[in-house]
PDB file of C-alpha atoms in Angstrom:
ATOM      1  CA  LYS N  23       0.000   0.000   0.000  1.00  0.00           C
ATOM      2  CA  ALA N  24       1.094   3.596  -0.562  1.00  0.00           C
ATOM      3  CA  GLY N  25       3.077   5.225   2.213  1.00  0.00           C
ATOM      4  CA  VAL N  26       2.768   8.654   3.763  1.00  0.00           C
ATOM      5  CA  THR N  27       3.113  11.390   1.152  1.00  0.00           C
ATOM      6  CA  GLN N  28       4.300  14.888   1.928  1.00  0.00           C
ATOM      7  CA  THR N  29       4.298  17.817  -0.451  1.00  0.00           C
ATOM      8  CA  PRO N  30       6.193  19.838  -1.379  1.00  0.00           C
ATOM      9  CA  ARG N  31       9.460  18.076  -0.679  1.00  0.00           C
ATOM     10  CA  TYR N  32      11.558  21.247  -0.839  1.00  0.00           C
ATOM     11  CA  LEU N  33      10.684  24.898  -0.633  1.00  0.00           C
ATOM     12  CA  ILE N  34      12.407  28.216  -0.106  1.00  0.00           C
ATOM     13  CA  LYS N  35      10.657  31.176   1.471  1.00  0.00           C
ATOM     14  CA  THR N  36      11.680  34.569   2.777  1.00  0.00           C
ATOM     15  CA  ARG N  37      11.150  35.984   6.234  1.00  0.00           C
ATOM     16  CA  GLY N  38       7.612  37.181   6.849  1.00  0.00           C
ATOM     17  CA  GLN N  39       6.012  34.907   4.289  1.00  0.00           C
ATOM     18  CA  GLN N  40       3.751  32.021   5.144  1.00  0.00           C
ATOM     19  CA  VAL N  41       3.864  28.415   4.049  1.00  0.00           C
ATOM     20  CA  THR N  42       1.445  25.491   3.860  1.00  0.00           C
ATOM     21  CA  LEU N  43       2.635  21.900   3.922  1.00  0.00           C
ATOM     22  CA  SER N  44       0.513  18.888   3.070  1.00  0.00           C
ATOM     23  CA  CYS N  45       0.479  15.325   4.369  1.00  0.00           C
ATOM     24  CA  SER N  46      -1.514  12.405   2.966  1.00  0.00           C
ATOM     25  CA  PRO N  47      -1.580   9.503   5.435  1.00  0.00           C
ATOM     26  CA  ILE N  48      -1.705   5.813   4.687  1.00  0.00           C
ATOM     27  CA  SER N  49      -5.175   4.763   3.634  1.00  0.00           C
ATOM     28  CA  GLY N  50      -7.260   3.937   6.697  1.00  0.00           C
ATOM     29  CA  HIS N  51      -5.073   5.858   9.124  1.00  0.00           C
ATOM     30  CA  ARG N  52      -6.967   8.512  11.017  1.00  0.00           C
ATOM     31  CA  SER N  53      -4.169  10.037  13.084  1.00  0.00           C
ATOM     32  CA  VAL N  54      -1.645  12.474  11.669  1.00  0.00           C
ATOM     33  CA  SER N  55       1.087  14.047  13.761  1.00  0.00           C
ATOM     34  CA  TRP N  56       3.614  16.701  12.741  1.00  0.00           C
ATOM     35  CA  TYR N  57       7.229  17.214  13.787  1.00  0.00           C
ATOM     36  CA  GLN N  58       9.976  19.747  13.263  1.00  0.00           C
ATOM     37  CA  GLN N  59      13.421  18.239  12.837  1.00  0.00           C
ATOM     38  CA  THR N  60      16.554  20.360  13.182  1.00  0.00           C
ATOM     39  CA  PRO N  61      20.179  19.334  13.781  1.00  0.00           C
ATOM     40  CA  GLY N  62      20.786  18.791  17.461  1.00  0.00           C
ATOM     41  CA  GLN N  63      17.123  19.101  18.449  1.00  0.00           C
ATOM     42  CA  GLY N  64      15.819  15.824  17.159  1.00  0.00           C
ATOM     43  CA  LEU N  65      12.129  15.513  16.480  1.00  0.00           C
ATOM     44  CA  GLN N  66      10.049  18.214  18.120  1.00  0.00           C
ATOM     45  CA  PHE N  67       6.339  17.478  18.318  1.00  0.00           C
ATOM     46  CA  LEU N  68       4.067  20.122  16.786  1.00  0.00           C
ATOM     47  CA  PHE N  69       0.560  18.668  16.977  1.00  0.00           C
ATOM     48  CA  GLU N  70      -1.583  15.630  16.355  1.00  0.00           C
ATOM     49  CA  TYR N  71      -4.918  15.390  14.590  1.00  0.00           C
ATOM     50  CA  PHE N  72      -7.355  12.539  14.804  1.00  0.00           C
ATOM     51  CA  SER N  73     -10.695  12.508  12.993  1.00  0.00           C
ATOM     52  CA  GLU N  74     -10.363  16.211  12.150  1.00  0.00           C
ATOM     53  CA  THR N  75      -9.774  17.190  15.798  1.00  0.00           C
ATOM     54  CA  GLN N  76      -6.530  18.434  17.272  1.00  0.00           C
ATOM     55  CA  ARG N  77      -5.768  15.996  20.085  1.00  0.00           C
ATOM     56  CA  ASN N  78      -2.504  17.408  21.358  1.00  0.00           C
ATOM     57  CA  LYS N  79      -0.170  20.310  20.776  1.00  0.00           C
ATOM     58  CA  GLY N  80       3.524  20.819  21.409  1.00  0.00           C
ATOM     59  CA  ASN N  81       5.305  23.931  22.646  1.00  0.00           C
ATOM     60  CA  PHE N  82       5.348  25.996  19.484  1.00  0.00           C
ATOM     61  CA  PRO N  83       4.066  29.541  18.983  1.00  0.00           C
ATOM     62  CA  GLY N  84       0.672  30.228  17.507  1.00  0.00           C
ATOM     63  CA  ARG N  85       2.272  30.913  14.125  1.00  0.00           C
ATOM     64  CA  PHE N  86       2.239  27.151  13.690  1.00  0.00           C
ATOM     65  CA  SER N  87      -1.201  25.772  12.976  1.00  0.00           C
ATOM     66  CA  GLY N  88      -2.739  22.778  11.344  1.00  0.00           C
ATOM     67  CA  ARG N  89      -5.907  21.111  10.288  1.00  0.00           C
ATOM     68  CA  GLN N  90      -7.187  17.764   9.135  1.00  0.00           C
ATOM     69  CA  PHE N  91      -9.776  17.074   6.503  1.00  0.00           C
ATOM     70  CA  SER N  92     -12.501  14.435   6.407  1.00  0.00           C
ATOM     71  CA  ASN N  93     -10.309  12.208   4.216  1.00  0.00           C
ATOM     72  CA  SER N  94      -7.602  12.355   6.954  1.00  0.00           C
ATOM     73  CA  ARG N  95      -5.254  14.455   4.839  1.00  0.00           C
ATOM     74  CA  SER N  96      -3.620  17.128   6.946  1.00  0.00           C
ATOM     75  CA  GLU N  97      -2.029  20.487   6.360  1.00  0.00           C
ATOM     76  CA  MET N  98       0.179  22.592   8.547  1.00  0.00           C
ATOM     77  CA  ASN N  99       0.690  26.301   8.140  1.00  0.00           C
ATOM     78  CA  VAL N 100       3.443  28.542   9.385  1.00  0.00           C
ATOM     79  CA  SER N 101       2.786  32.266   9.210  1.00  0.00           C
ATOM     80  CA  THR N 102       5.236  35.134   9.461  1.00  0.00           C
ATOM     81  CA  LEU N 103       8.217  32.905   8.794  1.00  0.00           C
ATOM     82  CA  GLU N 104      11.423  33.409  10.764  1.00  0.00           C
ATOM     83  CA  LEU N 105      14.942  32.236   9.938  1.00  0.00           C
ATOM     84  CA  GLY N 106      14.709  29.741  12.796  1.00  0.00           C
ATOM     85  CA  ASP N 107      11.798  27.993  11.110  1.00  0.00           C
ATOM     86  CA  SER N 108      14.191  26.462   8.599  1.00  0.00           C
ATOM     87  CA  ALA N 109      13.888  22.745   9.204  1.00  0.00           C
ATOM     88  CA  LEU N 110      12.671  19.409   7.936  1.00  0.00           C
ATOM     89  CA  TYR N 111       8.989  19.032   8.715  1.00  0.00           C
ATOM     90  CA  LEU N 112       7.879  15.446   9.066  1.00  0.00           C
ATOM     91  CA  CYS N 113       4.423  14.044   9.362  1.00  0.00           C
ATOM     92  CA  ALA N 114       3.494  10.596  10.575  1.00  0.00           C
ATOM     93  CA  SER N 115       0.291   8.631  10.391  1.00  0.00           C
ATOM     94  CA  SER N 116      -1.107   5.856  12.519  1.00  0.00           C
ATOM     95  CA  LEU N 117      -4.314   3.934  12.895  1.00  0.00           C
ATOM     96  CA  ALA N 118      -5.208   5.290  16.311  1.00  0.00           C
ATOM     97  CA  SER N 119      -4.418   8.365  18.346  1.00  0.00           C
ATOM     98  CA  GLY N 120      -1.519   8.667  20.732  1.00  0.00           C
ATOM     99  CA  MET N 121       1.912   7.156  21.215  1.00  0.00           C
ATOM    100  CA  ASN N 122       0.666   4.174  23.197  1.00  0.00           C
ATOM    101  CA  THR N 123      -1.384   2.597  20.472  1.00  0.00           C
ATOM    102  CA  GLY N 124       1.059   1.542  17.794  1.00  0.00           C
ATOM    103  CA  GLU N 125       3.762   2.454  15.358  1.00  0.00           C
ATOM    104  CA  LEU N 126       4.042   5.694  13.489  1.00  0.00           C
ATOM    105  CA  PHE N 127       4.601   5.707   9.730  1.00  0.00           C
ATOM    106  CA  PHE N 128       6.628   8.720   8.654  1.00  0.00           C
ATOM    107  CA  GLY N 129       6.722  10.582   5.391  1.00  0.00           C
ATOM    108  CA  GLU N 130      10.005  11.753   3.868  1.00  0.00           C
ATOM    109  CA  GLY N 131       9.379  15.307   4.969  1.00  0.00           C
ATOM    110  CA  SER N 132       9.208  18.798   3.563  1.00  0.00           C
ATOM    111  CA  ARG N 133      12.474  20.707   3.795  1.00  0.00           C
ATOM    112  CA  LEU N 134      11.810  24.386   4.384  1.00  0.00           C
ATOM    113  CA  THR N 135      14.524  26.997   3.980  1.00  0.00           C
ATOM    114  CA  VAL N 136      13.781  30.528   5.146  1.00  0.00           C
ATOM    115  CA  LEU N 137      16.026  33.266   3.748  1.00  0.00           C
TER     116      LEU N 137
ATOM    117  CA  GLN V   9       9.860  16.370  28.878  1.00  0.00           C
ATOM    118  CA  GLN V  10      11.999  15.312  25.941  1.00  0.00           C
ATOM    119  CA  PRO V  11      13.696  11.985  26.708  1.00  0.00           C
ATOM    120  CA  VAL V  12      17.475  11.991  26.905  1.00  0.00           C
ATOM    121  CA  GLN V  13      19.436   9.624  24.696  1.00  0.00           C
ATOM    122  CA  SER V  14      22.988   8.452  25.172  1.00  0.00           C
ATOM    123  CA  PRO V  15      25.436   8.283  23.640  1.00  0.00           C
ATOM    124  CA  GLN V  16      24.950  11.088  21.130  1.00  0.00           C
ATOM    125  CA  ALA V  17      27.152   9.351  18.602  1.00  0.00           C
ATOM    126  CA  VAL V  18      28.954   6.042  18.268  1.00  0.00           C
ATOM    127  CA  ILE V  19      31.221   4.499  15.654  1.00  0.00           C
ATOM    128  CA  LEU V  20      31.453   0.731  15.391  1.00  0.00           C
ATOM    129  CA  ARG V  21      33.272  -1.770  13.259  1.00  0.00           C
ATOM    130  CA  GLU V  22      31.198  -4.446  11.584  1.00  0.00           C
ATOM    131  CA  GLY V  23      30.426  -7.232  14.013  1.00  0.00           C
ATOM    132  CA  GLU V  24      30.686  -5.103  17.150  1.00  0.00           C
ATOM    133  CA  ASP V  25      27.818  -4.528  19.568  1.00  0.00           C
ATOM    134  CA  ALA V  26      26.220  -1.275  20.709  1.00  0.00           C
ATOM    135  CA  VAL V  27      23.743  -0.115  23.307  1.00  0.00           C
ATOM    136  CA  ILE V  28      21.673   3.062  23.026  1.00  0.00           C
ATOM    137  CA  ASN V  29      19.891   4.347  26.096  1.00  0.00           C
ATOM    138  CA  CYS V  30      16.775   6.454  26.463  1.00  0.00           C
ATOM    139  CA  SER V  31      15.782   8.020  29.783  1.00  0.00           C
ATOM    140  CA  SER V  32      12.765  10.025  30.783  1.00  0.00           C
ATOM    141  CA  SER V  33      12.044  12.160  33.824  1.00  0.00           C
ATOM    142  CA  LYS V  34       8.368  11.230  33.575  1.00  0.00           C
ATOM    143  CA  ALA V  35       6.548   7.950  34.094  1.00  0.00           C
ATOM    144  CA  LEU V  36       6.247   6.088  30.832  1.00  0.00           C
ATOM    145  CA  TYR V  37       3.673   3.796  29.334  1.00  0.00           C
ATOM    146  CA  SER V  38       5.391   3.069  26.043  1.00  0.00           C
ATOM    147  CA  VAL V  39       8.682   3.470  24.244  1.00  0.00           C
ATOM    148  CA  HIS V  40       9.134   3.488  20.478  1.00  0.00           C
ATOM    149  CA  TRP V  41      12.396   3.059  18.602  1.00  0.00           C
ATOM    150  CA  TYR V  42      12.994   4.374  15.078  1.00  0.00           C
ATOM    151  CA  ARG V  43      15.962   4.476  12.729  1.00  0.00           C
ATOM    152  CA  GLN V  44      16.482   7.243  10.203  1.00  0.00           C
ATOM    153  CA  LYS V  45      18.994   7.025   7.397  1.00  0.00           C
ATOM    154  CA  HIS V  46      20.316  10.208   5.882  1.00  0.00           C
ATOM    155  CA  GLY V  47      17.724  11.831   3.661  1.00  0.00           C
ATOM    156  CA  GLU V  48      15.077   9.234   4.436  1.00  0.00           C
ATOM    157  CA  ALA V  49      12.013   8.952   6.650  1.00  0.00           C
ATOM    158  CA  PRO V  50      12.350   7.476  10.128  1.00  0.00           C
ATOM    159  CA  VAL V  51      11.455   3.793  10.113  1.00  0.00           C
ATOM    160  CA  PHE V  52       9.782   1.986  12.983  1.00  0.00           C
ATOM    161  CA  LEU V  53      11.848  -0.680  14.748  1.00  0.00           C
ATOM    162  CA  MET V  54       9.744  -1.672  17.726  1.00  0.00           C
ATOM    163  CA  ILE V  55       7.386  -0.534  20.454  1.00  0.00           C
ATOM    164  CA  LEU V  56       7.564  -1.635  24.064  1.00  0.00           C
ATOM    165  CA  LEU V  57       4.720  -1.251  26.508  1.00  0.00           C
ATOM    166  CA  LYS V  58       4.921  -1.060  30.282  1.00  0.00           C
ATOM    167  CA  GLY V  59       5.748  -4.305  32.002  1.00  0.00           C
ATOM    168  CA  GLY V  60       9.501  -4.460  31.455  1.00  0.00           C
ATOM    169  CA  GLU V  61       9.177  -6.697  28.416  1.00  0.00           C
ATOM    170  CA  GLN V  62      12.010  -7.156  26.030  1.00  0.00           C
ATOM    171  CA  LYS V  63      11.482  -7.351  22.302  1.00  0.00           C
ATOM    172  CA  GLY V  64      13.747  -8.391  19.515  1.00  0.00           C
ATOM    173  CA  HIS V  65      14.005  -8.497  15.797  1.00  0.00           C
ATOM    174  CA  GLU V  66      16.917 -10.488  14.424  1.00  0.00           C
ATOM    175  CA  LYS V  67      19.972  -8.860  15.981  1.00  0.00           C
ATOM    176  CA  ILE V  68      18.233  -5.759  17.321  1.00  0.00           C
ATOM    177  CA  SER V  69      16.434  -5.968  20.632  1.00  0.00           C
ATOM    178  CA  ALA V  70      15.230  -3.579  23.300  1.00  0.00           C
ATOM    179  CA  SER V  71      14.258  -3.535  26.946  1.00  0.00           C
ATOM    180  CA  PHE V  72      11.982  -1.248  28.910  1.00  0.00           C
ATOM    181  CA  ASN V  73      12.462  -0.686  32.614  1.00  0.00           C
ATOM    182  CA  GLU V  74       9.273   0.994  33.686  1.00  0.00           C
ATOM    183  CA  LYS V  75      10.440   1.719  37.224  1.00  0.00           C
ATOM    184  CA  LYS V  76      13.594   3.456  36.056  1.00  0.00           C
ATOM    185  CA  GLN V  77      11.764   5.108  33.172  1.00  0.00           C
ATOM    186  CA  GLN V  78      14.452   3.876  30.839  1.00  0.00           C
ATOM    187  CA  SER V  79      14.728   1.880  27.663  1.00  0.00           C
ATOM    188  CA  SER V  80      17.783   0.448  25.971  1.00  0.00           C
ATOM    189  CA  LEU V  81      18.254  -0.633  22.370  1.00  0.00           C
ATOM    190  CA  TYR V  82      20.760  -3.435  21.785  1.00  0.00           C
ATOM    191  CA  LEU V  83      22.414  -3.943  18.419  1.00  0.00           C
ATOM    192  CA  THR V  84      24.493  -7.096  18.206  1.00  0.00           C
ATOM    193  CA  ALA V  85      26.960  -8.098  15.528  1.00  0.00           C
ATOM    194  CA  SER V  86      26.384  -4.797  13.768  1.00  0.00           C
ATOM    195  CA  GLN V  87      26.124  -4.604   9.997  1.00  0.00           C
ATOM    196  CA  LEU V  88      26.835  -1.704   7.659  1.00  0.00           C
ATOM    197  CA  SER V  89      23.076  -1.364   7.135  1.00  0.00           C
ATOM    198  CA  TYR V  90      22.629  -0.460  10.800  1.00  0.00           C
ATOM    199  CA  SER V  91      24.169   2.976  10.206  1.00  0.00           C
ATOM    200  CA  GLY V  92      21.770   5.835  10.811  1.00  0.00           C
ATOM    201  CA  THR V  93      20.287   7.946  13.553  1.00  0.00           C
ATOM    202  CA  TYR V  94      18.253   6.155  16.190  1.00  0.00           C
ATOM    203  CA  PHE V  95      15.428   7.904  17.980  1.00  0.00           C
ATOM    204  CA  CYS V  96      13.424   6.842  20.970  1.00  0.00           C
ATOM    205  CA  GLY V  97       9.903   8.155  21.386  1.00  0.00           C
ATOM    206  CA  THR V  98       7.975   8.007  24.607  1.00  0.00           C
ATOM    207  CA  GLY V  99       4.321   7.733  25.484  1.00  0.00           C
ATOM    208  CA  ARG V 100       2.992   8.559  28.902  1.00  0.00           C
ATOM    209  CA  PHE V 101      -0.062   7.484  30.812  1.00  0.00           C
ATOM    210  CA  GLY V 102      -3.105   9.212  29.481  1.00  0.00           C
ATOM    211  CA  GLY V 103      -1.958   8.740  25.975  1.00  0.00           C
ATOM    212  CA  ASN V 104      -1.532  11.649  23.722  1.00  0.00           C
ATOM    213  CA  GLN V 105       1.887  13.092  24.368  1.00  0.00           C
ATOM    214  CA  PHE V 106       4.507  12.644  21.677  1.00  0.00           C
ATOM    215  CA  TYR V 107       8.114  13.163  22.756  1.00  0.00           C
ATOM    216  CA  PHE V 108      11.218  12.034  20.925  1.00  0.00           C
ATOM    217  CA  GLY V 109      14.823  12.038  22.021  1.00  0.00           C
ATOM    218  CA  THR V 110      17.508  14.049  20.225  1.00  0.00           C
ATOM    219  CA  GLY V 111      18.825  10.968  18.500  1.00  0.00           C
ATOM    220  CA  THR V 112      21.956   8.810  18.499  1.00  0.00           C
ATOM    221  CA  SER V 113      24.088   8.774  15.373  1.00  0.00           C
ATOM    222  CA  LEU V 114      25.440   5.289  14.761  1.00  0.00           C
ATOM    223  CA  THR V 115      28.063   4.646  12.097  1.00  0.00           C
ATOM    224  CA  VAL V 116      29.225   1.155  11.224  1.00  0.00           C
ATOM    225  CA  ILE V 117      32.504   0.950   9.326  1.00  0.00           C
ATOM    226  CA  PRO V 118      34.044  -2.071   7.571  1.00  0.00           C
TER     227      PRO V 118
END
């Protein structure tokens, strides 16, 4: 079956702009979680959506937002981009919500560069 | 609340063993282990639930000490394909927190 698909794979933006990233989970998976990956910081949790509802949110400013559609596809948006937002953004899907319920399937990520 | 992994980096020769540790300051219900190769998505290795069980897959196994809030990943007789960055992820009671460690870079050389 098809894996987790993230688009776009690479993008370059300038400070102050906004960006929208998309994540299509594995068919049948209802949970999508988002992570920011930077060197030395590992995977930082942004938020998780399950059945179109945000279930949990990490410690990121309100400039980072997300949503999930009825087909489980998810988008995340970052407004007023800062240089420090440059990172690889990963999404992961799973059948159920939460870390205690099973494995996460990751996409290859969207690499954002902010100039 | 981010779990702490050690060591941060390790270099092995083929056939050598390695242990990667993951510690949390909070009570844990589950521990995940993932491996990420450069430029690729993290790939699931195993999940351990509370109860101190040990799991294994071929030459990679892991333990979970619930009381110490620690997990260890054991790689025996390492192969070149084991190279990558290993992440632990932790789940707490009540379910919905997602916390990953900062990763351990493992390099296996011939």
